[in-house]
PDB file of C-alpha atoms in Angstrom:
ATOM      1  CA  MET A  63      35.086  41.545 172.210  1.00  0.00           C
ATOM      2  CA  ASN A  64      35.781  41.100 175.850  1.00  0.00           C
ATOM      3  CA  ASP A  65      37.567  44.277 175.827  1.00  0.00           C
ATOM      4  CA  LEU A  66      34.586  45.907 174.956  1.00  0.00           C
ATOM      5  CA  LEU A  67      32.885  48.677 177.343  1.00  0.00           C
ATOM      6  CA  GLU A  68      29.234  48.125 178.137  1.00  0.00           C
ATOM      7  CA  ASP A  69      29.055  52.025 176.976  1.00  0.00           C
ATOM      8  CA  ASP A  70      29.878  51.615 173.546  1.00  0.00           C
ATOM      9  CA  ILE A  71      27.781  48.925 172.583  1.00  0.00           C
ATOM     10  CA  TYR A  72      25.525  49.340 170.101  1.00  0.00           C
ATOM     11  CA  ALA A  73      23.423  46.260 169.022  1.00  0.00           C
ATOM     12  CA  ARG A  74      24.382  42.958 170.493  1.00  0.00           C
ATOM     13  CA  GLY A  75      23.457  40.175 167.981  1.00  0.00           C
ATOM     14  CA  LYS A  76      23.251  36.255 168.540  1.00  0.00           C
ATOM     15  CA  ASN A  77      26.797  36.465 167.883  1.00  0.00           C
ATOM     16  CA  ALA A  78      27.064  39.801 166.495  1.00  0.00           C
ATOM     17  CA  VAL A  79      28.141  43.329 168.377  1.00  0.00           C
ATOM     18  CA  ILE A  80      27.775  46.653 166.817  1.00  0.00           C
ATOM     19  CA  THR A  81      29.354  49.509 168.202  1.00  0.00           C
ATOM     20  CA  ASN A  82      28.419  53.603 169.093  1.00  0.00           C
ATOM     21  CA  SER A  83      32.282  53.852 167.322  1.00  0.00           C
ATOM     22  CA  GLU A  84      31.292  51.560 164.373  1.00  0.00           C
ATOM     23  CA  ILE A  85      28.148  53.102 163.851  1.00  0.00           C
ATOM     24  CA  ASP A  86      29.673  56.558 163.577  1.00  0.00           C
ATOM     25  CA  LYS A  87      32.623  56.876 161.513  1.00  0.00           C
ATOM     26  CA  THR A  88      29.604  54.500 159.400  1.00  0.00           C
ATOM     27  CA  THR A  89      27.936  57.165 159.345  1.00  0.00           C
ATOM     28  CA  LYS A  90      30.526  60.684 159.306  1.00  0.00           C
ATOM     29  CA  PHE A  91      31.819  58.247 155.821  1.00  0.00           C
ATOM     30  CA  PHE A  92      27.986  58.539 154.611  1.00  0.00           C
ATOM     31  CA  MET A  93      28.167  62.075 155.091  1.00  0.00           C
ATOM     32  CA  ILE A  94      31.501  62.938 153.042  1.00  0.00           C
ATOM     33  CA  SER A  95      29.821  60.753 150.300  1.00  0.00           C
ATOM     34  CA  GLY A  96      26.692  63.233 150.355  1.00  0.00           C
ATOM     35  CA  LEU A  97      24.521  62.051 153.054  1.00  0.00           C
ATOM     36  CA  ASP A  98      22.561  63.645 155.343  1.00  0.00           C
ATOM     37  CA  GLU A  99      23.804  62.789 158.964  1.00  0.00           C
ATOM     38  CA  GLU A 100      19.570  61.392 159.215  1.00  0.00           C
ATOM     39  CA  GLU A 101      20.365  59.199 155.823  1.00  0.00           C
ATOM     40  CA  ALA A 102      24.638  58.363 156.636  1.00  0.00           C
ATOM     41  CA  ASN A 103      23.447  57.402 159.977  1.00  0.00           C
ATOM     42  CA  ILE A 104      19.860  54.734 159.131  1.00  0.00           C
ATOM     43  CA  LYS A 105      22.839  53.804 156.302  1.00  0.00           C
ATOM     44  CA  ALA A 106      25.550  53.465 158.814  1.00  0.00           C
ATOM     45  CA  ILE A 107      22.629  51.096 161.274  1.00  0.00           C
ATOM     46  CA  GLU A 108      22.115  49.447 158.137  1.00  0.00           C
ATOM     47  CA  TYR A 109      25.246  48.672 156.455  1.00  0.00           C
ATOM     48  CA  CYS A 110      26.294  47.530 159.964  1.00  0.00           C
ATOM     49  CA  LYS A 111      23.632  44.795 160.423  1.00  0.00           C
ATOM     50  CA  GLU A 112      24.646  43.754 156.353  1.00  0.00           C
ATOM     51  CA  ARG A 113      28.305  44.008 157.867  1.00  0.00           C
ATOM     52  CA  GLU A 114      28.623  42.255 161.100  1.00  0.00           C
ATOM     53  CA  ALA A 115      25.705  38.900 159.478  1.00  0.00           C
ATOM     54  CA  LEU A 116      27.608  38.105 156.725  1.00  0.00           C
ATOM     55  CA  TYR A 117      30.723  38.449 158.169  1.00  0.00           C
ATOM     56  CA  GLN A 118      29.245  35.721 161.068  1.00  0.00           C
ATOM     57  CA  ALA A 119      27.908  34.119 158.672  1.00  0.00           C
ATOM     58  CA  ALA A 120      31.549  34.198 156.493  1.00  0.00           C
ATOM     59  CA  ILE A 121      33.127  32.535 159.924  1.00  0.00           C
ATOM     60  CA  GLN A 122      31.289  30.374 160.979  1.00  0.00           C
ATOM     61  CA  ASN A 123      31.777  28.680 156.677  1.00  0.00           C
ATOM     62  CA  GLY A 124      35.533  29.079 157.774  1.00  0.00           C
ATOM     63  CA  TYR A 125      36.496  31.604 155.721  1.00  0.00           C
ATOM     64  CA  THR A 126      38.812  33.194 158.327  1.00  0.00           C
ATOM     65  CA  VAL A 127      42.503  35.206 157.123  1.00  0.00           C
ATOM     66  CA  THR A 128      45.720  35.808 158.525  1.00  0.00           C
ATOM     67  CA  ASP A 129      46.691  39.282 160.255  1.00  0.00           C
ATOM     68  CA  GLU A 130      49.153  38.933 157.147  1.00  0.00           C
ATOM     69  CA  GLU A 131      47.016  38.312 154.696  1.00  0.00           C
ATOM     70  CA  VAL A 132      45.137  41.495 155.626  1.00  0.00           C
ATOM     71  CA  TRP A 133      48.376  43.588 156.189  1.00  0.00           C
ATOM     72  CA  GLU A 134      49.038  42.068 152.448  1.00  0.00           C
ATOM     73  CA  TYR A 135      45.689  43.451 151.228  1.00  0.00           C
ATOM     74  CA  LEU A 136      46.085  46.809 152.330  1.00  0.00           C
ATOM     75  CA  ASP A 137      49.033  48.307 151.304  1.00  0.00           C
ATOM     76  CA  GLN A 138      47.587  46.954 147.731  1.00  0.00           C
ATOM     77  CA  LEU A 139      45.106  49.584 148.606  1.00  0.00           C
ATOM     78  CA  ARG A 140      47.858  52.535 149.378  1.00  0.00           C
ATOM     79  CA  GLU A 141      49.630  50.926 145.498  1.00  0.00           C
ATOM     80  CA  VAL A 142      45.340  51.653 144.654  1.00  0.00           C
ATOM     81  CA  LEU A 143      45.234  55.289 146.410  1.00  0.00           C
ATOM     82  CA  GLU A 144      48.440  56.129 145.188  1.00  0.00           C
ATOM     83  CA  GLY A 145      47.384  55.981 141.645  1.00  0.00           C
ATOM     84  CA  ALA A 146      43.689  57.152 142.143  1.00  0.00           C
ATOM     85  CA  SER A 147      41.874  59.122 140.519  1.00  0.00           C
ATOM     86  CA  ASN A 148      39.975  59.982 143.093  1.00  0.00           C
ATOM     87  CA  LYS A 149      42.911  60.871 145.681  1.00  0.00           C
ATOM     88  CA  ASP A 150      41.849  63.288 146.626  1.00  0.00           C
ATOM     89  CA  ASP A 151      38.610  61.937 148.118  1.00  0.00           C
ATOM     90  CA  ALA A 152      40.516  59.268 149.810  1.00  0.00           C
ATOM     91  CA  MET A 153      42.725  62.286 151.697  1.00  0.00           C
ATOM     92  CA  SER A 154      39.691  63.964 152.709  1.00  0.00           C
ATOM     93  CA  ILE A 155      38.764  60.758 154.993  1.00  0.00           C
ATOM     94  CA  ILE A 156      42.966  59.874 156.075  1.00  0.00           C
ATOM     95  CA  ASN A 157      42.734  62.976 157.755  1.00  0.00           C
ATOM     96  CA  GLN A 158      40.236  62.334 159.783  1.00  0.00           C
ATOM     97  CA  PHE A 159      42.245  60.754 161.412  1.00  0.00           C
ATOM     98  CA  ASP A 160      44.518  61.824 164.066  1.00  0.00           C
ATOM     99  CA  SER A 161      47.627  60.603 161.630  1.00  0.00           C
ATOM    100  CA  GLU A 162      47.608  57.969 158.716  1.00  0.00           C
ATOM    101  CA  ASP A 163      48.954  55.694 160.462  1.00  0.00           C
ATOM    102  CA  ASP A 164      45.808  55.700 163.036  1.00  0.00           C
ATOM    103  CA  TYR A 165      43.839  55.759 159.732  1.00  0.00           C
ATOM    104  CA  TRP A 166      45.880  52.260 158.573  1.00  0.00           C
ATOM    105  CA  ASN A 167      44.920  50.594 161.488  1.00  0.00           C
ATOM    106  CA  TYR A 168      41.602  51.514 161.638  1.00  0.00           C
ATOM    107  CA  GLU A 169      41.537  50.054 158.088  1.00  0.00           C
ATOM    108  CA  PHE A 170      43.261  47.122 159.800  1.00  0.00           C
ATOM    109  CA  THR A 171      40.418  46.310 161.680  1.00  0.00           C
ATOM    110  CA  VAL A 172      37.717  46.890 159.348  1.00  0.00           C
ATOM    111  CA  TYR A 173      39.849  43.896 157.286  1.00  0.00           C
ATOM    112  CA  GLN A 174      40.262  41.468 159.633  1.00  0.00           C
ATOM    113  CA  LYS A 175      36.646  41.786 159.008  1.00  0.00           C
ATOM    114  CA  ASN A 176      36.358  42.256 155.348  1.00  0.00           C
ATOM    115  CA  LEU A 177      38.627  40.606 153.477  1.00  0.00           C
ATOM    116  CA  PRO A 178      36.958  37.066 155.095  1.00  0.00           C
ATOM    117  CA  LYS A 179      33.065  38.861 154.154  1.00  0.00           C
ATOM    118  CA  GLN A 180      34.559  39.744 150.793  1.00  0.00           C
ATOM    119  CA  ASN A 181      36.623  36.313 149.714  1.00  0.00           C
ATOM    120  CA  TYR A 182      32.291  34.473 150.931  1.00  0.00           C
ATOM    121  CA  VAL A 183      30.647  36.632 149.187  1.00  0.00           C
ATOM    122  CA  ALA A 184      32.880  35.901 146.156  1.00  0.00           C
ATOM    123  CA  ASP A 185      32.280  31.862 146.622  1.00  0.00           C
ATOM    124  CA  LEU A 186      28.766  32.348 146.861  1.00  0.00           C
ATOM    125  CA  GLU A 187      28.286  34.914 143.539  1.00  0.00           C
ATOM    126  CA  LYS A 188      30.594  32.344 141.723  1.00  0.00           C
ATOM    127  CA  ASN A 189      28.875  29.498 142.769  1.00  0.00           C
ATOM    128  CA  TYR A 190      25.539  30.920 141.731  1.00  0.00           C
ATOM    129  CA  PHE A 191      26.302  31.255 138.735  1.00  0.00           C
ATOM    130  CA  LYS A 192      27.762  27.977 138.173  1.00  0.00           C
ATOM    131  CA  ASP A 193      24.601  26.788 139.367  1.00  0.00           C
ATOM    132  CA  SER A 194      23.421  28.488 136.580  1.00  0.00           C
ATOM    133  CA  ASN A 195      25.681  27.402 134.366  1.00  0.00           C
ATOM    134  CA  ILE A 196      27.154  30.990 133.366  1.00  0.00           C
ATOM    135  CA  SER A 197      31.010  31.619 133.405  1.00  0.00           C
ATOM    136  CA  LYS A 198      31.577  34.806 136.124  1.00  0.00           C
ATOM    137  CA  ASP A 199      34.666  35.304 133.694  1.00  0.00           C
ATOM    138  CA  SER A 200      32.237  36.085 130.746  1.00  0.00           C
ATOM    139  CA  ILE A 201      29.907  38.064 133.090  1.00  0.00           C
ATOM    140  CA  SER A 202      33.065  40.570 133.920  1.00  0.00           C
ATOM    141  CA  SER A 203      34.795  40.010 130.532  1.00  0.00           C
ATOM    142  CA  ASN A 204      31.941  41.318 129.622  1.00  0.00           C
ATOM    143  CA  LYS A 205      30.111  43.061 132.390  1.00  0.00           C
ATOM    144  CA  GLY A 206      29.424  46.574 129.383  1.00  0.00           C
ATOM    145  CA  SER A 207      27.269  44.085 126.955  1.00  0.00           C
ATOM    146  CA  GLN A 208      23.624  43.310 127.628  1.00  0.00           C
ATOM    147  CA  ASN A 209      24.117  39.504 126.361  1.00  0.00           C
ATOM    148  CA  PHE A 210      26.612  36.857 127.342  1.00  0.00           C
ATOM    149  CA  THR A 211      28.022  33.488 126.961  1.00  0.00           C
ATOM    150  CA  ASP A 212      26.305  30.148 128.144  1.00  0.00           C
ATOM    151  CA  ALA A 213      29.975  28.698 129.381  1.00  0.00           C
ATOM    152  CA  ASP A 214      28.668  24.962 128.598  1.00  0.00           C
ATOM    153  CA  SER A 215      26.777  25.865 125.480  1.00  0.00           C
ATOM    154  CA  GLY A 216      27.968  28.790 123.604  1.00  0.00           C
ATOM    155  CA  ASP A 217      24.239  30.832 123.663  1.00  0.00           C
ATOM    156  CA  LEU A 218      23.828  34.540 123.785  1.00  0.00           C
ATOM    157  CA  GLU A 219      21.154  33.777 126.983  1.00  0.00           C
ATOM    158  CA  TYR A 220      22.401  35.240 130.118  1.00  0.00           C
ATOM    159  CA  ASP A 221      21.708  39.442 129.809  1.00  0.00           C
ATOM    160  CA  SER A 222      21.247  41.338 132.654  1.00  0.00           C
ATOM    161  CA  VAL A 223      19.217  40.047 134.633  1.00  0.00           C
ATOM    162  CA  LYS A 224      20.910  37.614 135.533  1.00  0.00           C
ATOM    163  CA  GLU A 225      22.977  39.710 137.040  1.00  0.00           C
ATOM    164  CA  GLU A 226      20.145  41.569 138.566  1.00  0.00           C
ATOM    165  CA  LYS A 227      18.789  37.884 139.659  1.00  0.00           C
ATOM    166  CA  TRP A 228      22.202  37.250 141.505  1.00  0.00           C
ATOM    167  CA  GLN A 229      21.836  40.822 143.249  1.00  0.00           C
ATOM    168  CA  THR A 230      18.410  40.366 144.451  1.00  0.00           C
ATOM    169  CA  SER A 231      18.931  36.890 145.761  1.00  0.00           C
ATOM    170  CA  PHE A 232      21.937  38.207 148.087  1.00  0.00           C
ATOM    171  CA  ASP A 233      20.051  40.775 148.978  1.00  0.00           C
ATOM    172  CA  GLU A 234      18.253  38.130 150.285  1.00  0.00           C
ATOM    173  CA  LEU A 235      20.395  36.749 152.145  1.00  0.00           C
ATOM    174  CA  LYS A 236      21.457  39.640 154.167  1.00  0.00           C
ATOM    175  CA  LYS A 237      18.567  40.640 155.181  1.00  0.00           C
ATOM    176  CA  ASP A 238      17.984  36.842 156.335  1.00  0.00           C
ATOM    177  CA  LEU A 239      20.603  36.824 158.318  1.00  0.00           C
ATOM    178  CA  VAL A 240      20.520  40.396 160.049  1.00  0.00           C
ATOM    179  CA  ALA A 241      16.967  38.872 160.473  1.00  0.00           C
ATOM    180  CA  ASP A 242      19.261  35.058 161.698  1.00  0.00           C
ATOM    181  CA  GLU A 243      21.035  37.904 163.796  1.00  0.00           C
ATOM    182  CA  ASP A 244      17.892  39.289 165.930  1.00  0.00           C
ATOM    183  CA  PHE A 245      19.900  42.736 166.743  1.00  0.00           C
ATOM    184  CA  GLU A 246      19.007  44.489 170.046  1.00  0.00           C
ATOM    185  CA  VAL A 247      19.865  47.500 171.038  1.00  0.00           C
ATOM    186  CA  VAL A 248      21.835  47.831 173.395  1.00  0.00           C
ATOM    187  CA  ASN A 249      22.886  52.044 173.948  1.00  0.00           C
ATOM    188  CA  GLN A 250      22.396  54.312 170.987  1.00  0.00           C
TER     189      GLN A 250
END
């Protein structure tokens, strides 16, 4: 990120940089999803800090992706979009860009960071449930029910509390990572 103009930097952390353009684009996204501008901006700042802090943690833990992997993921995303029931919503976001190619090029930069982060978080979650003797596959296949079978004993001891505990643990991790980055606002 050495080619960033100082004026475009919103905040710097120990390892991460958040740009004003990232904040602006994320704010617009939250506005499209129904938030007013002030709420959307607050949520965008929080989201970008968490995203950058998680990305840095993923990189520090060896999670990377190649450009080819990102484009393959985006190709799958395009296919999903083509058949989506909310395709009009997605197109309203795409139409905010000069062209559809500009949109997908932007998404490429987003997923260069999102994919390592997603892989890192997926492994954290898998390890969380592994340490709890719960099969994540049994959780995923039984999402609608209140009880899940313990992976080792077959007991119906898992319920939505475990999922809530994971989410609480993950939320705490994000807060800690953001705090560790110690972001300092440079330009607003």
